[in-house]
Coordinates of C-alpha atoms in Angstrom, one line a residue:
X80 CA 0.0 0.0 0.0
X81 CA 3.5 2.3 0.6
X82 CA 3.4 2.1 -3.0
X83 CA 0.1 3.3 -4.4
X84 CA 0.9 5.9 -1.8
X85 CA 3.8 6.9 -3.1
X86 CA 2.0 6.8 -7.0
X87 CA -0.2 9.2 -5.5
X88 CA 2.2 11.6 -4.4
X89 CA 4.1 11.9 -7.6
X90 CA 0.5 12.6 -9.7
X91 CA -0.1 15.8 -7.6
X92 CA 3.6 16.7 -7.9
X93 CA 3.4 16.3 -11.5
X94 CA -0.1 18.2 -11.4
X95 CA 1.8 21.1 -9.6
X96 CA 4.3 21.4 -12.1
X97 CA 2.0 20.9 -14.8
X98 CA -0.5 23.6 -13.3
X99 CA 2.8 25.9 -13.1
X100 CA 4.0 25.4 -16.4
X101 CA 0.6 26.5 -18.2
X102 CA -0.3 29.8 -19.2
X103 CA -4.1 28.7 -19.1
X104 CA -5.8 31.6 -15.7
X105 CA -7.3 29.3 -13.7
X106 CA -10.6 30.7 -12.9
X107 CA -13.3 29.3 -10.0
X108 CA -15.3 28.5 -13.3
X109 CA -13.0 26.4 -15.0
X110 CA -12.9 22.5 -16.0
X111 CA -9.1 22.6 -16.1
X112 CA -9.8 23.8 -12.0
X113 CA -12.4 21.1 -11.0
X114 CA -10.2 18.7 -12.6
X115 CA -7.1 19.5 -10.7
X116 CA -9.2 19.8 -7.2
X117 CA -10.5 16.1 -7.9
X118 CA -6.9 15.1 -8.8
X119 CA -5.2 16.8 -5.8
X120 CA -8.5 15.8 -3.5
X121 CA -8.2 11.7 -4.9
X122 CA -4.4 11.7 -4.8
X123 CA -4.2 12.9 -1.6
X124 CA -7.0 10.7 -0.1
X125 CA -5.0 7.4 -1.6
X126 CA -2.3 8.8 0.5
X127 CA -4.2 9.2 3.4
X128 CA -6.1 5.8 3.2
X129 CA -2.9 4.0 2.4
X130 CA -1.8 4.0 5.9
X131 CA -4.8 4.2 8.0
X132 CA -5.1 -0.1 8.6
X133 CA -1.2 -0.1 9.2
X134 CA -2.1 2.8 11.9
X135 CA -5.2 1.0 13.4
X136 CA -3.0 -2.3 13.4
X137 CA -1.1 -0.9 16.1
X138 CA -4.2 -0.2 18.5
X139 CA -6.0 -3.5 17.4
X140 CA -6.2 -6.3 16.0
X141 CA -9.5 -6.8 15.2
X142 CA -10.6 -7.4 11.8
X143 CA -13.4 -4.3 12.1
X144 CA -10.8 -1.9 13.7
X145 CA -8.3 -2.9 11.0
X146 CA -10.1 -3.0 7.6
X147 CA -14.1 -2.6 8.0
X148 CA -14.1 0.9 10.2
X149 CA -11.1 2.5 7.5
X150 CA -13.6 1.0 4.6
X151 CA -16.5 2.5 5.8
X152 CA -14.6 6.2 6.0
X153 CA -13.2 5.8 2.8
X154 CA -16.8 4.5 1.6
X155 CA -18.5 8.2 2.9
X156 CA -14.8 9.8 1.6
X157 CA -15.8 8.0 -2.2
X158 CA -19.2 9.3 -1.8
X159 CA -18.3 12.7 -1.1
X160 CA -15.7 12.7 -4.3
X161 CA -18.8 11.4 -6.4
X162 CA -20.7 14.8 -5.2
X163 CA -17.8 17.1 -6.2
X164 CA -17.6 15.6 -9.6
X165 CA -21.1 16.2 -10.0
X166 CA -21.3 19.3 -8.7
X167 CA -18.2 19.8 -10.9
X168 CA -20.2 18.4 -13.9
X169 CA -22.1 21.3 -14.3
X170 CA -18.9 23.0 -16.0
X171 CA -19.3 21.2 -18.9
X172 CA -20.9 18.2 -20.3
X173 CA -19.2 14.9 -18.7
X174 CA -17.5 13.0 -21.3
X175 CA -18.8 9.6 -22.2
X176 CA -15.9 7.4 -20.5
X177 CA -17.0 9.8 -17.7
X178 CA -20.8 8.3 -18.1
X179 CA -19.3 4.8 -18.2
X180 CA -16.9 5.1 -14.9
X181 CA -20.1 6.3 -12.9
X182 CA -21.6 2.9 -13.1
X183 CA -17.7 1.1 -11.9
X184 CA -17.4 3.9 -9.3
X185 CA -21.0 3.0 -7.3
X186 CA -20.2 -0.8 -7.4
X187 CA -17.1 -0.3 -5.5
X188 CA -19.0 2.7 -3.3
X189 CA -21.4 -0.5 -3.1
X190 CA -18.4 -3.1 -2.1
X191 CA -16.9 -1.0 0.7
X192 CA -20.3 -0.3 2.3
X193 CA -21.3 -4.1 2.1
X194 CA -17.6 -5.3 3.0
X195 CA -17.4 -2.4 6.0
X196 CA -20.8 -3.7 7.5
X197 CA -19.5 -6.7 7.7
X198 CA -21.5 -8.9 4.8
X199 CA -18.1 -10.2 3.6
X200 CA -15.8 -9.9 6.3
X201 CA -13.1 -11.8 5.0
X202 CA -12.5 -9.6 1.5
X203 CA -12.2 -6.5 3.6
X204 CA -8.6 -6.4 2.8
X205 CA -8.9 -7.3 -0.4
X206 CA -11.8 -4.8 -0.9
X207 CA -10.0 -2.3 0.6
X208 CA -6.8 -2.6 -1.6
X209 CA -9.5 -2.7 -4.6
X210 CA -10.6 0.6 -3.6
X211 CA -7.2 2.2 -3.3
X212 CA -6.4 0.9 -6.6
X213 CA -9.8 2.4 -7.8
X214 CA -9.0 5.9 -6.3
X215 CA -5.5 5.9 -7.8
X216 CA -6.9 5.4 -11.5
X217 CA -9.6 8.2 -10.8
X218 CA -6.5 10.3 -9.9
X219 CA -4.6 9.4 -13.1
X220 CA -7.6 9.6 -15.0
X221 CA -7.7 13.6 -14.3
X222 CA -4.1 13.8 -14.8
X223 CA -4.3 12.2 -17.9
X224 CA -7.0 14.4 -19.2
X225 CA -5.3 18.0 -17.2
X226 CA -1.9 17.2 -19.7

Protein backbone atom coordinates (compact mmCIF):
# COMPACT_ATOMS: atom_id res chain seq x y z
CA UNK A 1 0.00 0.00 0.00
CA UNK A 2 3.51 2.31 0.61
CA UNK A 3 3.42 2.13 -3.00
CA UNK A 4 0.10 3.34 -4.36
CA UNK A 5 0.85 5.93 -1.79
CA UNK A 6 3.80 6.93 -3.11
CA UNK A 7 1.95 6.77 -7.04
CA UNK A 8 -0.20 9.15 -5.51
CA UNK A 9 2.23 11.55 -4.40
CA UNK A 10 4.07 11.94 -7.55
CA UNK A 11 0.48 12.60 -9.70
CA UNK A 12 -0.07 15.84 -7.62
CA UNK A 13 3.65 16.68 -7.86
CA UNK A 14 3.43 16.31 -11.47
CA UNK A 15 -0.07 18.16 -11.35
CA UNK A 16 1.78 21.11 -9.57
CA UNK A 17 4.34 21.42 -12.09
CA UNK A 18 1.98 20.93 -14.80
CA UNK A 19 -0.45 23.60 -13.29
CA UNK A 20 2.85 25.87 -13.10
CA UNK A 21 3.98 25.41 -16.42
CA UNK A 22 0.64 26.54 -18.21
CA UNK A 23 -0.29 29.81 -19.25
CA UNK A 24 -4.07 28.69 -19.09
CA UNK A 25 -5.76 31.55 -15.74
CA UNK A 26 -7.34 29.35 -13.69
CA UNK A 27 -10.60 30.68 -12.92
CA UNK A 28 -13.33 29.27 -10.04
CA UNK A 29 -15.30 28.46 -13.29
CA UNK A 30 -12.97 26.42 -15.02
CA UNK A 31 -12.88 22.54 -15.96
CA UNK A 32 -9.11 22.64 -16.11
CA UNK A 33 -9.81 23.78 -12.00
CA UNK A 34 -12.44 21.06 -10.98
CA UNK A 35 -10.21 18.65 -12.59
CA UNK A 36 -7.09 19.47 -10.74
CA UNK A 37 -9.24 19.80 -7.18
CA UNK A 38 -10.54 16.09 -7.87
CA UNK A 39 -6.87 15.05 -8.76
CA UNK A 40 -5.24 16.75 -5.76
CA UNK A 41 -8.50 15.84 -3.55
CA UNK A 42 -8.17 11.66 -4.88
CA UNK A 43 -4.36 11.70 -4.80
CA UNK A 44 -4.25 12.89 -1.55
CA UNK A 45 -7.02 10.67 -0.07
CA UNK A 46 -5.00 7.43 -1.58
CA UNK A 47 -2.28 8.76 0.53
CA UNK A 48 -4.24 9.19 3.37
CA UNK A 49 -6.09 5.78 3.23
CA UNK A 50 -2.93 4.05 2.43
CA UNK A 51 -1.78 4.05 5.91
CA UNK A 52 -4.82 4.18 8.00
CA UNK A 53 -5.06 -0.05 8.63
CA UNK A 54 -1.24 -0.08 9.22
CA UNK A 55 -2.05 2.78 11.86
CA UNK A 56 -5.18 1.03 13.42
CA UNK A 57 -2.98 -2.27 13.42
CA UNK A 58 -1.06 -0.86 16.13
CA UNK A 59 -4.16 -0.18 18.49
CA UNK A 60 -6.05 -3.47 17.37
CA UNK A 61 -6.15 -6.33 16.03
CA UNK A 62 -9.46 -6.84 15.22
CA UNK A 63 -10.58 -7.44 11.80
CA UNK A 64 -13.45 -4.32 12.07
CA UNK A 65 -10.82 -1.89 13.70
CA UNK A 66 -8.25 -2.85 10.96
CA UNK A 67 -10.10 -3.05 7.59
CA UNK A 68 -14.06 -2.61 7.99
CA UNK A 69 -14.07 0.85 10.22
CA UNK A 70 -11.12 2.46 7.54
CA UNK A 71 -13.63 0.96 4.60
CA UNK A 72 -16.53 2.55 5.76
CA UNK A 73 -14.63 6.17 5.96
CA UNK A 74 -13.22 5.82 2.76
CA UNK A 75 -16.78 4.53 1.63
CA UNK A 76 -18.50 8.17 2.87
CA UNK A 77 -14.77 9.81 1.60
CA UNK A 78 -15.84 8.05 -2.19
CA UNK A 79 -19.19 9.27 -1.82
CA UNK A 80 -18.30 12.72 -1.14
CA UNK A 81 -15.72 12.72 -4.34
CA UNK A 82 -18.77 11.38 -6.40
CA UNK A 83 -20.70 14.84 -5.19
CA UNK A 84 -17.80 17.10 -6.20
CA UNK A 85 -17.59 15.61 -9.60
CA UNK A 86 -21.13 16.18 -9.97
CA UNK A 87 -21.34 19.32 -8.67
CA UNK A 88 -18.21 19.83 -10.92
CA UNK A 89 -20.21 18.38 -13.91
CA UNK A 90 -22.14 21.28 -14.26
CA UNK A 91 -18.88 23.01 -15.95
CA UNK A 92 -19.26 21.23 -18.87
CA UNK A 93 -20.86 18.22 -20.27
CA UNK A 94 -19.22 14.89 -18.73
CA UNK A 95 -17.50 13.02 -21.32
CA UNK A 96 -18.75 9.58 -22.20
CA UNK A 97 -15.87 7.40 -20.54
CA UNK A 98 -16.96 9.79 -17.67
CA UNK A 99 -20.84 8.28 -18.14
CA UNK A 100 -19.33 4.83 -18.21
CA UNK A 101 -16.94 5.10 -14.92
CA UNK A 102 -20.09 6.29 -12.93
CA UNK A 103 -21.63 2.91 -13.14
CA UNK A 104 -17.69 1.12 -11.92
CA UNK A 105 -17.38 3.87 -9.30
CA UNK A 106 -21.00 2.99 -7.34
CA UNK A 107 -20.21 -0.76 -7.45
CA UNK A 108 -17.09 -0.29 -5.55
CA UNK A 109 -18.97 2.68 -3.28
CA UNK A 110 -21.39 -0.54 -3.06
CA UNK A 111 -18.40 -3.06 -2.13
CA UNK A 112 -16.88 -0.98 0.72
CA UNK A 113 -20.34 -0.26 2.32
CA UNK A 114 -21.29 -4.09 2.05
CA UNK A 115 -17.63 -5.26 3.04
CA UNK A 116 -17.38 -2.42 6.00
CA UNK A 117 -20.79 -3.68 7.50
CA UNK A 118 -19.55 -6.75 7.71
CA UNK A 119 -21.47 -8.89 4.82
CA UNK A 120 -18.14 -10.15 3.56
CA UNK A 121 -15.84 -9.88 6.31
CA UNK A 122 -13.13 -11.82 4.96
CA UNK A 123 -12.55 -9.61 1.46
CA UNK A 124 -12.19 -6.48 3.64
CA UNK A 125 -8.56 -6.37 2.79
CA UNK A 126 -8.88 -7.29 -0.44
CA UNK A 127 -11.77 -4.76 -0.94
CA UNK A 128 -9.98 -2.26 0.61
CA UNK A 129 -6.81 -2.58 -1.61
CA UNK A 130 -9.48 -2.68 -4.60
CA UNK A 131 -10.60 0.58 -3.65
CA UNK A 132 -7.16 2.17 -3.28
CA UNK A 133 -6.42 0.91 -6.64
CA UNK A 134 -9.84 2.40 -7.82
CA UNK A 135 -8.98 5.94 -6.29
CA UNK A 136 -5.45 5.86 -7.80
CA UNK A 137 -6.95 5.37 -11.54
CA UNK A 138 -9.57 8.20 -10.84
CA UNK A 139 -6.54 10.30 -9.86
CA UNK A 140 -4.58 9.38 -13.08
CA UNK A 141 -7.63 9.60 -15.04
CA UNK A 142 -7.71 13.59 -14.27
CA UNK A 143 -4.12 13.79 -14.83
CA UNK A 144 -4.29 12.20 -17.86
CA UNK A 145 -7.01 14.41 -19.17
CA UNK A 146 -5.33 18.04 -17.24
CA UNK A 147 -1.86 17.22 -19.73
Amino acid sequence: MQTIAEIAIAMAGFAGIITALRTISYTKESIDYARLRELLLTSLGVVFFAFIPKLLSGVSQEVFWVWQFPLLAFGLYHVTLMAIFFRAAGLGAPKLYEWILIPLALAVIVIQFSVGFGFFPDFAPEAYFLSLLWLLFIAANNFAVLL
